[in-house]
Amino acid sequence: MKYNPRVNEAVARVEGIANGHPYQPEKISQGALQILKTLSECLIEITGMDAITLQPAAGAHGEMTGLLIVRAYHHSQGRPRKKVLIPDSAHGTNPATAAMVDYAVENLKSDSRGMVDITALEAQMSEDVAALMLTNPNTLGVFEQEIHKIADILHAKGGLLYMDGANMNALVGKVRPGDFGVDVMHLNLHKTFSTPHGGGGPGSGPVAIKKKLEPFLPAPVLMTKSDGTLGFEYNRPQSVGRVRAFYGNFGMFVRALAYIQANGPDGLRQTTEDAVLNANYIRKGLEGTYDLPYSTPTMHEVVFSDKVQAKKGVRTMDIAKRLIDYGFHPYTTAFPLIVPGALMIEPTESESKEEMDLFIEAMKSIAEEVQEDPQTVLDAPHSTRVSRLDETAAARKPVLRWKPAV
Amino acid sequence: MRYLPKSPADREAMLKAIGLCSVDELFAPIPAEYRLSRDLKIPRQMAESEIVDYFRQRSRENGEGYTSFLGAGAYSHYRPVIIDSLISRGEFLTAYTPYQAEISQGTLQSIFEFQTMICELTGMEVANASMYDGSTAAAEAVMMAVRLTSRRSVVVARSLHPEYREVLATYATHQGMPLSVASFGDDGRLNLTEFEKLITPETACVLIQSPNFFGSIEDVAAIAEIVHRHDAMLVVSIAEAVSLGIVEPPRQADVIAMEAQSFGVPLGFGGPYCGVIATREKFVRQMPGRLVGQTVDRQGKRGFVLTLATREQHIRREKATSNICTNQALVALMVNIFMTVYGKVGLKELAKQNLAKTAYAAGTFSEHGKVLFAASPRFNEFVVQTKEDPYAINSRLLGHKVIGGFPLKKFYPELGNAALWCCTELTTRSAIDTAVGLVAESERSVRSPKEADVEEVTR
Amino acid sequence: MAYPTDRKYTKEHEWIQASGATATVGITDHAQESLGDIVFVELPKVGAELAAGKTFGTVESVKAVSDLYAPASGTVTEINADLATSPEKVNKDPHGSWMMKITLKNAGELDALLSAADYEKFVAEEAGH
């Protein structure tokens, strides 16, 4: 879990920032607009793209915005296309988004290294394909090493390369998607720029694009007026339209900018390096104890499987529950879908070496328990106020609200 | 200042354990020609004191100390101090999505309470764990109706928040769903006879807002009757949640799409806010967004889990009800705390104060200008028509540290020189008197506005 | 579990039991076993026209959704309303908890389906992969 700096919270609550009304005259909104501008410039530089919209309210909303831009672009080329290619390792939001903007989804299989199968991509690519939605590094924590080939294959047939920037925290300061052929991408401000998780939100999903896609950005677009002041431009005839009321999750922009300022270029680079170092340290520590389905180099997260433990009837969710007893928040279970029984571990840069040593020790200890006393693991957690909750009963007879006793 | 706990020695030891000599080797999978060999061109690292100072300066540029009469979908209500105290607790602020129920009971219970209170307030049977905001909630509610009815066209009221209408247009047009717009009558409310003519056998749903964008309360019962007669669904958007303290909830609706910002969420220049969808139990499987349900643990103890997840993108992928993945958890918590602090009686009292302030302001304005749609019941907003361009009036008000009503010309040119004014419990009588006095003064000495004056405040 | 020999099976793990021009459809023990605890069954409306091999509904566990495929073409005459409130019955008695009854369009379609023995063999082979 990435650290959520407290100074972010403090500056987000400064009177004129917390209480600005979205419709107050631009003349007295220059401070807010300056924050939008500075953050936009930073994110454009970090991604290596040409322009950006901060309007989308979350990552998935950014995906929708990005694909709407893709759709509008192809339309303007006089060639609306029908489908979007999505690797089988992708997060569920990718296919769901494609369906929402009325594209057919075509699955793209991964090769034995956990990367996009280039031959399959070549075979599936056609002038009906609007875009490939690629997460890079992908959900296995693997960098698509043949990214240049992927981009070339797409571009040769007029398709666009969409990058799901969910894992941008593995790249900041080290490599820029704009430099390796990405045409449109979204960012998740919580994942890479430390806005608080908040128990599941709010998010913020800026979408960065290459120059040729600029006319299609959602309206309004931030601009510098002739007198040097900042304002919004609403007259955007080719825009995909508005994706939410007002200008986006402004409070999250404040926090993200404060984070970028606290780090600077050297700090952001070191952050990325530490995140990748931590994931590799855990991989080294647990290799041999847990099955590693893909031995391809790891970036910011490592995915093991429960193959060894499953023989004792213990699955990834059971190991996760047992980890709670050791004082750790469990890793992501059962994702990505291409790894049966996945344990997806993303330590982030925020954990110290001591903490990770404890984690590795805990995971090894659980692996031993699985061999010697699997029931202890199957019954976990033992230390929480409630024990394992009955999700089946919750889904069969949903109780979704409290009702007063009759 | 960095948020990194490792010392150079730690890093060295870790690299050694992995069997590497330098950190660069970790990035070897990235083709060399793409690797960045320079610093990012972003501001240099700043000290905490510099960061705080930077944002204080921006705050001052944002104009502090103004009295505002702006509403139009974002409302300035008092936020009890306890809200920020509680949401700043690490257990809420930094907690991950509650996938691991056993260690997320606090988050889950708070969402369960949120769902419950939203149901109580709206008269619906189920509410989700929140959506991005009121505009996207309305668009998603319409998509839900499209799935439920297997019809594809939508009728939307012109008195719906214009930006909500724009968002709906974005969601609908790219999926080829025809939209038609139903106009409002002389009373500022939906013109029922004209509106019924727009409903066809292909109409999935009708989307209205109440109180509508002009602050007028729609006759939801009559509208529902018409909509249901055509086997279409009625979606009601509520942008000003405080109205529910005193206005009868639109129970006749099939789906309610709400913006709960009024309940303790800072204006924050437009976000993050808190949308929510509430509906009937029988429609729950087509509802987008997270849901929390009650269950028991192995000892039979009550607890909460995320449930009915098969509707969602991580399981159903391209067949999901929506691509939404997050909810507004922390903001929903603000809303939850607000509702809890005010309670049944407090919310009613709060709504009454809003009503009283608005009645006073509208009454005072009508002595000097024309208050439109005055015959319709309203909550805390009203439309003032003036001889002078409202941008010019606002420009002059700004000099007195008053932010006037929201000029309607851009979205409703048919209303001429009109602006939407809003009063809440925070608006003082003296502020109202000052604003009315300044508007009246303007009206007495109408002059043609100088372009330069107007442009400055144009939105 | 032994698969009843009074019916036919599909490779998508549905069973169909014909009696003259009408037939009863459900899912197999193997299907319920691999799905885990079933929490919801979505069935077509009475009167719906089904085409062999096309989906007619879904069955959900807590974390998975599976499509149901029509073993034969026909018109739905009845659905098992009991499953709306007690989906767990599919887990407890898959071969007794029928999902729908249909009027067969072409009873000959059933000839192409698997016998109990063939289905059992198919399941065993599938597990071997």
Short mmCIF file of N, CA and C in Angstrom, two decimals, chain A residues 1 4-6 13 16-18 20-24 26-29 31-32 45 60-61 68 90 92-93 97 99-100 145 148 174-176 179 196-201 234 240 242-247 249-251 261-263 266 269-270 274 278 280 321 349 351 379 385 387-390 399-402, chain B residues 1-4 6 11 14 26 29 34 36 38-39 41 45-46 55 58-59 62 71-72 74 84 87-88 92-95 98 100 102 105 112 115-116 120 135-136 161 163 166 170-171 174-175 267-272 290 293-299 301 313 317-318 323 327-330 410 456 459:
data_model
loop_
_atom_site.label_atom_id
_atom_site.label_comp_id
_atom_site.label_asym_id
_atom_site.label_seq_id
_atom_site.Cartn_x
_atom_site.Cartn_y
_atom_site.Cartn_z
N MET A 1 0.83 -1.20 0.00
CA MET A 1 0.00 0.00 0.00
C MET A 1 0.87 1.25 0.00
N ASN A 4 -0.04 7.51 2.05
CA ASN A 4 -0.85 8.68 1.71
C ASN A 4 -0.39 9.84 2.59
N PRO A 5 0.46 10.72 2.05
CA PRO A 5 1.06 11.77 2.89
C PRO A 5 0.01 12.69 3.52
N ARG A 6 0.29 13.04 4.78
CA ARG A 6 -0.67 13.87 5.52
C ARG A 6 -0.66 15.32 5.05
N ARG A 13 -7.27 21.14 2.48
CA ARG A 13 -8.27 21.76 3.34
C ARG A 13 -8.05 23.27 3.53
N GLY A 16 -9.49 28.50 0.65
CA GLY A 16 -9.83 28.87 -0.73
C GLY A 16 -9.70 27.71 -1.71
N ILE A 17 -9.15 26.60 -1.24
CA ILE A 17 -9.01 25.42 -2.10
C ILE A 17 -10.15 24.44 -1.84
N ALA A 18 -10.47 24.27 -0.56
CA ALA A 18 -11.54 23.34 -0.20
C ALA A 18 -12.91 23.89 -0.54
N GLY A 20 -13.89 26.41 -2.86
CA GLY A 20 -14.18 27.10 -4.12
C GLY A 20 -15.40 26.49 -4.79
N HIS A 21 -16.29 27.36 -5.28
CA HIS A 21 -17.47 26.85 -5.99
C HIS A 21 -17.09 26.67 -7.46
N PRO A 22 -17.52 25.55 -8.07
CA PRO A 22 -17.12 25.31 -9.46
C PRO A 22 -17.59 26.40 -10.43
N TYR A 23 -18.65 27.13 -10.07
CA TYR A 23 -19.14 28.17 -10.98
C TYR A 23 -18.72 29.57 -10.57
N GLN A 24 -17.84 29.70 -9.60
CA GLN A 24 -17.42 31.05 -9.24
C GLN A 24 -16.63 31.64 -10.42
N GLU A 26 -14.19 32.99 -13.17
CA GLU A 26 -12.79 32.59 -13.42
C GLU A 26 -11.81 33.58 -12.81
N LYS A 27 -12.22 34.83 -12.79
CA LYS A 27 -11.38 35.90 -12.23
C LYS A 27 -10.94 35.57 -10.79
N ILE A 28 -11.83 34.95 -10.03
CA ILE A 28 -11.46 34.59 -8.66
C ILE A 28 -11.26 33.08 -8.50
N SER A 29 -10.90 32.43 -9.62
CA SER A 29 -10.58 30.99 -9.56
C SER A 29 -9.18 30.73 -10.06
N GLY A 31 -6.33 30.59 -8.72
CA GLY A 31 -5.52 29.66 -7.91
C GLY A 31 -5.84 28.22 -8.27
N ALA A 32 -7.13 27.92 -8.34
CA ALA A 32 -7.56 26.56 -8.68
C ALA A 32 -7.12 26.20 -10.09
N GLU A 45 4.47 15.71 -18.86
CA GLU A 45 5.91 15.45 -18.89
C GLU A 45 6.22 14.02 -18.40
N ALA A 60 -11.44 3.73 -14.30
CA ALA A 60 -12.36 3.13 -15.27
C ALA A 60 -13.07 4.22 -16.08
N HIS A 61 -13.34 5.34 -15.43
CA HIS A 61 -13.97 6.46 -16.11
C HIS A 61 -12.99 7.05 -17.13
N LEU A 68 -13.63 6.69 -25.85
CA LEU A 68 -14.51 7.61 -26.59
C LEU A 68 -13.67 8.47 -27.53
N ALA A 90 -5.81 -8.82 -18.77
CA ALA A 90 -6.28 -7.47 -18.42
C ALA A 90 -7.26 -7.45 -17.26
N GLY A 92 -10.69 -6.40 -15.43
CA GLY A 92 -12.07 -6.48 -15.95
C GLY A 92 -12.63 -5.17 -16.45
N THR A 93 -12.09 -4.06 -15.94
CA THR A 93 -12.62 -2.77 -16.40
C THR A 93 -12.38 -2.58 -17.89
N THR A 97 -15.34 -1.55 -20.20
CA THR A 97 -15.32 -0.21 -20.80
C THR A 97 -15.57 -0.30 -22.31
N ALA A 99 -17.17 -2.44 -23.93
CA ALA A 99 -18.59 -2.73 -24.17
C ALA A 99 -19.43 -1.47 -23.97
N MET A 100 -19.06 -0.65 -22.99
CA MET A 100 -19.83 0.57 -22.71
C MET A 100 -19.77 1.58 -23.84
N GLN A 145 8.14 -6.27 -23.28
CA GLN A 145 9.45 -5.94 -23.85
C GLN A 145 9.39 -5.62 -25.34
N HIS A 148 7.62 -1.87 -28.77
CA HIS A 148 7.79 -1.16 -30.04
C HIS A 148 7.15 -1.92 -31.19
N LYS A 174 11.51 6.73 -15.24
CA LYS A 174 12.41 5.75 -15.86
C LYS A 174 12.13 5.60 -17.35
N VAL A 175 10.85 5.70 -17.72
CA VAL A 175 10.47 5.54 -19.13
C VAL A 175 9.11 6.20 -19.31
N ARG A 176 8.87 6.75 -20.51
CA ARG A 176 7.62 7.47 -20.72
C ARG A 176 6.79 6.80 -21.82
N ASP A 179 6.90 7.93 -25.29
CA ASP A 179 8.11 7.64 -26.06
C ASP A 179 8.08 6.24 -26.67
N PRO A 196 -5.52 9.40 -1.35
CA PRO A 196 -5.85 8.34 -0.38
C PRO A 196 -6.77 7.25 -0.95
N HIS A 197 -6.54 6.03 -0.49
CA HIS A 197 -7.39 4.91 -0.92
C HIS A 197 -8.80 5.10 -0.39
N GLY A 198 -8.91 5.61 0.83
CA GLY A 198 -10.22 5.95 1.37
C GLY A 198 -11.20 4.80 1.48
N GLY A 199 -10.71 3.56 1.51
CA GLY A 199 -11.63 2.43 1.59
C GLY A 199 -12.30 2.13 0.26
N GLY A 200 -11.71 2.62 -0.85
CA GLY A 200 -12.27 2.28 -2.16
C GLY A 200 -12.55 3.48 -3.05
N GLY A 201 -12.17 4.64 -2.64
CA GLY A 201 -12.37 5.83 -3.48
C GLY A 201 -12.39 7.06 -2.61
N TYR A 234 -14.94 26.20 -23.86
CA TYR A 234 -16.08 25.30 -23.99
C TYR A 234 -16.40 24.97 -25.44
N VAL A 240 -15.56 14.77 -27.53
CA VAL A 240 -16.44 13.62 -27.25
C VAL A 240 -17.59 14.03 -26.34
N ARG A 242 -18.89 15.94 -22.52
CA ARG A 242 -18.55 15.99 -21.12
C ARG A 242 -18.65 14.59 -20.53
N VAL A 243 -17.75 14.19 -19.65
CA VAL A 243 -17.90 12.87 -19.01
C VAL A 243 -18.34 12.97 -17.56
N ARG A 244 -18.30 14.17 -16.99
CA ARG A 244 -18.91 14.39 -15.68
C ARG A 244 -19.16 15.88 -15.51
N ALA A 245 -19.99 16.23 -14.54
CA ALA A 245 -20.27 17.63 -14.29
C ALA A 245 -19.00 18.30 -13.73
N PHE A 246 -18.87 19.59 -13.95
CA PHE A 246 -17.73 20.37 -13.47
C PHE A 246 -16.42 19.88 -14.09
N TYR A 247 -15.32 19.86 -13.32
CA TYR A 247 -14.00 19.69 -13.96
C TYR A 247 -13.24 18.44 -13.54
N ASN A 249 -12.26 15.48 -10.23
CA ASN A 249 -12.10 15.39 -8.77
C ASN A 249 -10.96 16.29 -8.31
N PHE A 250 -11.26 17.58 -8.29
CA PHE A 250 -10.26 18.61 -8.00
C PHE A 250 -9.47 18.33 -6.72
N GLY A 251 -10.16 17.90 -5.69
CA GLY A 251 -9.49 17.63 -4.41
C GLY A 251 -8.35 16.62 -4.56
N GLN A 261 5.32 17.62 -5.92
CA GLN A 261 6.20 18.66 -5.40
C GLN A 261 7.10 18.13 -4.29
N ALA A 262 6.55 17.27 -3.46
CA ALA A 262 7.34 16.73 -2.35
C ALA A 262 8.47 15.85 -2.86
N ASN A 263 8.29 15.29 -4.04
CA ASN A 263 9.29 14.36 -4.57
C ASN A 263 10.28 14.99 -5.54
N ASP A 266 13.98 13.78 -8.92
CA ASP A 266 14.82 12.72 -8.35
C ASP A 266 14.03 11.84 -7.38
N ARG A 269 11.81 9.40 -9.30
CA ARG A 269 12.60 8.29 -9.88
C ARG A 269 12.99 7.29 -8.80
N GLN A 270 13.43 7.81 -7.67
CA GLN A 270 13.83 6.92 -6.57
C GLN A 270 12.62 6.10 -6.09
N ASP A 274 12.53 2.11 -5.92
CA ASP A 274 12.29 1.39 -4.68
C ASP A 274 11.11 0.43 -4.81
N ASN A 278 11.58 -3.48 -4.22
CA ASN A 278 10.80 -4.19 -3.20
C ASN A 278 10.12 -5.43 -3.78
N ASN A 280 10.95 -7.17 -6.37
CA ASN A 280 11.95 -8.19 -6.71
C ASN A 280 12.53 -8.86 -5.46
N LYS A 321 -6.18 -15.08 4.12
CA LYS A 321 -6.85 -14.91 5.42
C LYS A 321 -5.89 -15.20 6.58
N GLU A 349 6.74 1.16 -2.83
CA GLU A 349 8.00 1.70 -2.30
C GLU A 349 7.90 2.02 -0.81
N GLU A 351 7.18 0.31 1.85
CA GLU A 351 7.56 -0.63 2.90
C GLU A 351 9.08 -0.64 3.09
N ASP A 379 -9.06 -22.29 8.53
CA ASP A 379 -9.98 -21.65 9.49
C ASP A 379 -9.66 -20.18 9.74
N ARG A 385 -12.14 -9.63 14.84
CA ARG A 385 -13.37 -9.52 15.63
C ARG A 385 -14.46 -10.45 15.07
N SER A 387 -14.96 -13.82 12.38
CA SER A 387 -14.23 -14.85 11.64
C SER A 387 -14.70 -14.83 10.20
N ARG A 388 -14.32 -15.85 9.43
CA ARG A 388 -14.62 -15.79 7.99
C ARG A 388 -16.13 -15.63 7.76
N LEU A 389 -16.46 -14.69 6.91
CA LEU A 389 -17.87 -14.34 6.73
C LEU A 389 -18.49 -15.14 5.59
N ASP A 390 -19.76 -15.40 5.72
CA ASP A 390 -20.47 -16.24 4.77
C ASP A 390 -20.93 -15.41 3.56
N VAL A 399 -29.19 -8.94 2.13
CA VAL A 399 -29.69 -7.96 3.11
C VAL A 399 -28.84 -6.72 2.87
N LEU A 400 -29.42 -5.74 2.18
CA LEU A 400 -28.62 -4.61 1.72
C LEU A 400 -28.89 -3.34 2.51
N ARG A 401 -29.73 -3.45 3.50
CA ARG A 401 -30.00 -2.30 4.36
C ARG A 401 -30.55 -2.78 5.69
N TRP A 402 -30.39 -1.94 6.70
CA TRP A 402 -30.95 -2.24 8.01
C TRP A 402 -32.43 -1.88 7.99
N MET B 1 12.38 16.22 0.58
CA MET B 1 11.48 15.37 1.37
C MET B 1 10.95 14.23 0.51
N ARG B 2 11.11 13.04 0.96
CA ARG B 2 10.63 11.88 0.24
C ARG B 2 9.91 10.97 1.21
N TYR B 3 9.07 10.13 0.65
CA TYR B 3 8.31 9.21 1.51
C TYR B 3 8.89 7.81 1.42
N LEU B 4 10.21 7.71 1.52
CA LEU B 4 10.85 6.43 1.30
C LEU B 4 11.61 5.99 2.54
N LYS B 6 13.72 3.51 3.05
CA LYS B 6 14.96 2.72 2.97
C LYS B 6 16.22 3.59 2.94
N ARG B 11 19.16 -0.60 0.54
CA ARG B 11 19.01 -0.87 -0.90
C ARG B 11 20.12 -1.79 -1.39
N MET B 14 19.56 -5.28 -0.25
CA MET B 14 18.47 -5.93 -0.98
C MET B 14 18.92 -6.33 -2.38
N LEU B 26 17.40 -3.86 -12.75
CA LEU B 26 15.97 -4.14 -12.55
C LEU B 26 15.14 -3.60 -13.71
N PRO B 29 14.42 -5.01 -18.52
CA PRO B 29 13.36 -5.42 -19.47
C PRO B 29 12.86 -4.27 -20.35
N TYR B 34 14.26 3.40 -25.03
CA TYR B 34 13.15 4.14 -24.43
C TYR B 34 13.46 4.63 -23.02
N LEU B 36 14.64 6.57 -19.92
CA LEU B 36 14.86 8.00 -19.75
C LEU B 36 16.22 8.22 -19.10
N ARG B 38 17.41 11.30 -18.46
CA ARG B 38 17.49 12.66 -17.90
C ARG B 38 16.45 12.79 -16.79
N ASP B 39 16.51 13.89 -16.08
CA ASP B 39 15.49 14.18 -15.07
C ASP B 39 14.19 14.60 -15.76
N LYS B 41 11.20 16.98 -16.40
CA LYS B 41 11.13 18.44 -16.26
C LYS B 41 9.88 18.82 -15.48
N GLN B 45 12.19 19.27 -6.11
CA GLN B 45 11.66 18.84 -4.82
C GLN B 45 11.45 20.02 -3.88
N MET B 46 10.28 20.08 -3.24
CA MET B 46 9.99 21.19 -2.34
C MET B 46 9.88 20.69 -0.90
N PHE B 55 0.26 26.26 -1.74
CA PHE B 55 -1.20 26.12 -1.79
C PHE B 55 -1.92 27.26 -1.08
N ARG B 58 -2.14 29.88 -3.72
CA ARG B 58 -3.18 29.57 -4.71
C ARG B 58 -4.56 29.86 -4.09
N SER B 59 -4.68 29.55 -2.82
CA SER B 59 -5.95 29.79 -2.13
C SER B 59 -6.30 31.27 -2.17
N ASN B 62 -7.62 32.42 -5.31
CA ASN B 62 -8.96 31.92 -5.54
C ASN B 62 -10.02 32.83 -4.95
N GLY B 71 -25.45 28.08 -6.47
CA GLY B 71 -25.85 26.70 -6.16
C GLY B 71 -25.64 25.91 -7.43
N ALA B 72 -26.74 25.65 -8.16
CA ALA B 72 -26.64 25.03 -9.48
C ALA B 72 -25.90 23.70 -9.46
N ALA B 74 -24.06 22.48 -6.84
CA ALA B 74 -22.98 22.41 -5.84
C ALA B 74 -23.35 23.39 -4.74
N ASP B 84 -14.39 15.82 9.36
CA ASP B 84 -12.98 15.72 9.01
C ASP B 84 -12.17 14.99 10.08
N ILE B 87 -12.96 11.22 9.26
CA ILE B 87 -12.44 10.66 8.00
C ILE B 87 -10.91 10.75 7.93
N SER B 88 -10.30 11.55 8.81
CA SER B 88 -8.84 11.63 8.82
C SER B 88 -8.19 10.47 9.55
N PHE B 92 -9.80 4.82 8.09
CA PHE B 92 -10.71 5.15 6.98
C PHE B 92 -9.94 5.76 5.81
N LEU B 93 -9.06 6.71 6.12
CA LEU B 93 -8.40 7.50 5.08
C LEU B 93 -7.53 6.65 4.15
N THR B 94 -6.75 5.76 4.75
CA THR B 94 -5.76 5.05 3.93
C THR B 94 -6.15 3.60 3.67
N ALA B 95 -7.31 3.19 4.18
CA ALA B 95 -7.68 1.77 4.05
C ALA B 95 -7.94 1.41 2.60
N PRO B 98 -12.48 -2.71 0.56
CA PRO B 98 -12.76 -3.77 1.56
C PRO B 98 -12.99 -5.17 0.99
N GLN B 100 -11.16 -7.73 1.73
CA GLN B 100 -10.92 -8.67 2.83
C GLN B 100 -11.84 -8.27 3.99
N GLU B 102 -12.95 -9.44 6.75
CA GLU B 102 -12.68 -9.62 8.18
C GLU B 102 -11.89 -8.47 8.78
N GLN B 105 -14.38 -4.34 8.50
CA GLN B 105 -15.75 -4.19 9.00
C GLN B 105 -16.16 -2.74 9.21
N PHE B 112 -22.83 0.15 4.66
CA PHE B 112 -24.16 -0.44 4.91
C PHE B 112 -25.09 0.61 5.52
N GLN B 115 -26.07 3.03 2.74
CA GLN B 115 -27.13 2.45 1.90
C GLN B 115 -28.48 2.55 2.60
N THR B 116 -28.47 2.24 3.90
CA THR B 116 -29.71 2.25 4.66
C THR B 116 -30.30 3.66 4.72
N GLU B 120 -33.84 5.20 3.33
CA GLU B 120 -34.82 5.88 4.21
C GLU B 120 -35.18 7.25 3.64
N SER B 135 -24.01 13.51 -11.82
CA SER B 135 -24.18 13.49 -13.28
C SER B 135 -23.96 12.08 -13.83
N THR B 136 -22.91 11.41 -13.38
CA THR B 136 -22.65 10.06 -13.89
C THR B 136 -23.65 9.06 -13.31
N HIS B 161 -30.20 19.51 -14.74
CA HIS B 161 -28.93 20.23 -14.74
C HIS B 161 -28.29 20.12 -16.13
N GLU B 163 -25.35 20.36 -17.28
CA GLU B 163 -24.13 19.55 -17.39
C GLU B 163 -24.45 18.07 -17.21
N GLU B 166 -25.48 17.05 -20.55
CA GLU B 166 -24.33 16.85 -21.44
C GLU B 166 -23.66 15.50 -21.19
N THR B 170 -23.19 12.27 -23.73
CA THR B 170 -21.93 11.57 -24.02
C THR B 170 -22.10 10.06 -23.88
N TYR B 171 -22.72 9.65 -22.76
CA TYR B 171 -22.91 8.21 -22.52
C TYR B 171 -23.83 7.60 -23.58
N HIS B 174 -22.88 7.85 -27.98
CA HIS B 174 -21.86 6.95 -28.51
C HIS B 174 -22.35 5.51 -28.55
N GLN B 175 -23.43 5.24 -27.85
CA GLN B 175 -24.01 3.90 -27.93
C GLN B 175 -25.23 3.90 -28.84
N LEU B 267 -17.23 21.96 -1.21
CA LEU B 267 -17.48 22.36 -2.60
C LEU B 267 -16.30 21.97 -3.49
N GLY B 268 -15.08 22.19 -2.98
CA GLY B 268 -13.87 21.70 -3.63
C GLY B 268 -13.78 21.91 -5.13
N PHE B 269 -14.28 23.04 -5.61
CA PHE B 269 -14.17 23.38 -7.02
C PHE B 269 -14.73 22.27 -7.91
N GLY B 270 -15.74 21.56 -7.39
CA GLY B 270 -16.48 20.62 -8.25
C GLY B 270 -16.23 19.14 -8.01
N GLY B 271 -15.40 18.78 -7.06
CA GLY B 271 -15.23 17.35 -6.80
C GLY B 271 -14.04 17.07 -5.89
N PRO B 272 -13.95 15.90 -5.32
CA PRO B 272 -14.86 14.76 -5.50
C PRO B 272 -16.19 14.94 -4.76
N ARG B 290 -20.73 -0.92 -6.48
CA ARG B 290 -20.56 -1.81 -5.32
C ARG B 290 -21.78 -1.85 -4.42
N GLY B 293 -23.53 -6.07 1.81
CA GLY B 293 -24.64 -6.83 2.39
C GLY B 293 -24.28 -7.36 3.76
N GLN B 294 -25.33 -7.66 4.51
CA GLN B 294 -25.14 -8.20 5.86
C GLN B 294 -25.09 -9.72 5.78
N THR B 295 -24.25 -10.30 6.62
CA THR B 295 -24.19 -11.76 6.69
C THR B 295 -23.72 -12.16 8.08
N VAL B 296 -23.31 -13.41 8.23
CA VAL B 296 -22.80 -13.86 9.53
C VAL B 296 -21.46 -14.54 9.35
N ASP B 297 -20.68 -14.59 10.42
CA ASP B 297 -19.41 -15.31 10.35
C ASP B 297 -19.65 -16.76 10.81
N ARG B 298 -18.57 -17.50 10.97
CA ARG B 298 -18.73 -18.93 11.27
C ARG B 298 -19.34 -19.17 12.65
N GLN B 299 -19.26 -18.17 13.51
CA GLN B 299 -19.87 -18.31 14.83
C GLN B 299 -21.28 -17.69 14.85
N LYS B 301 -21.94 -14.60 14.14
CA LYS B 301 -21.86 -13.18 14.50
C LYS B 301 -22.15 -12.32 13.27
N GLN B 313 -17.63 -5.55 -13.16
CA GLN B 313 -16.67 -5.78 -14.24
C GLN B 313 -15.60 -6.81 -13.92
N ARG B 317 -16.87 -8.92 -16.71
CA ARG B 317 -16.10 -8.27 -17.79
C ARG B 317 -17.01 -7.57 -18.78
N GLU B 318 -16.95 -7.89 -20.09
CA GLU B 318 -17.69 -7.08 -21.06
C GLU B 318 -19.21 -7.18 -20.89
N ASN B 323 -18.66 -0.34 -16.12
CA ASN B 323 -17.23 -0.56 -15.94
C ASN B 323 -16.75 0.01 -14.61
N ASN B 327 -15.77 3.13 -5.66
CA ASN B 327 -16.92 3.94 -5.26
C ASN B 327 -16.30 5.18 -4.62
N GLN B 328 -17.13 6.06 -4.10
CA GLN B 328 -16.60 7.29 -3.52
C GLN B 328 -16.43 7.09 -2.01
N ALA B 329 -15.96 5.91 -1.62
CA ALA B 329 -16.01 5.47 -0.22
C ALA B 329 -15.78 6.57 0.83
N LEU B 330 -14.69 7.29 0.70
CA LEU B 330 -14.36 8.27 1.74
C LEU B 330 -15.38 9.42 1.73
N LYS B 410 -26.17 31.06 -21.05
CA LYS B 410 -25.46 30.06 -21.83
C LYS B 410 -26.31 28.81 -22.07
N GLU B 456 -14.75 39.31 -18.33
CA GLU B 456 -13.97 38.83 -17.19
C GLU B 456 -14.66 37.76 -16.38
N ARG B 459 -18.43 32.63 -18.01
CA ARG B 459 -18.14 31.22 -17.85
C ARG B 459 -18.67 30.47 -19.03
#
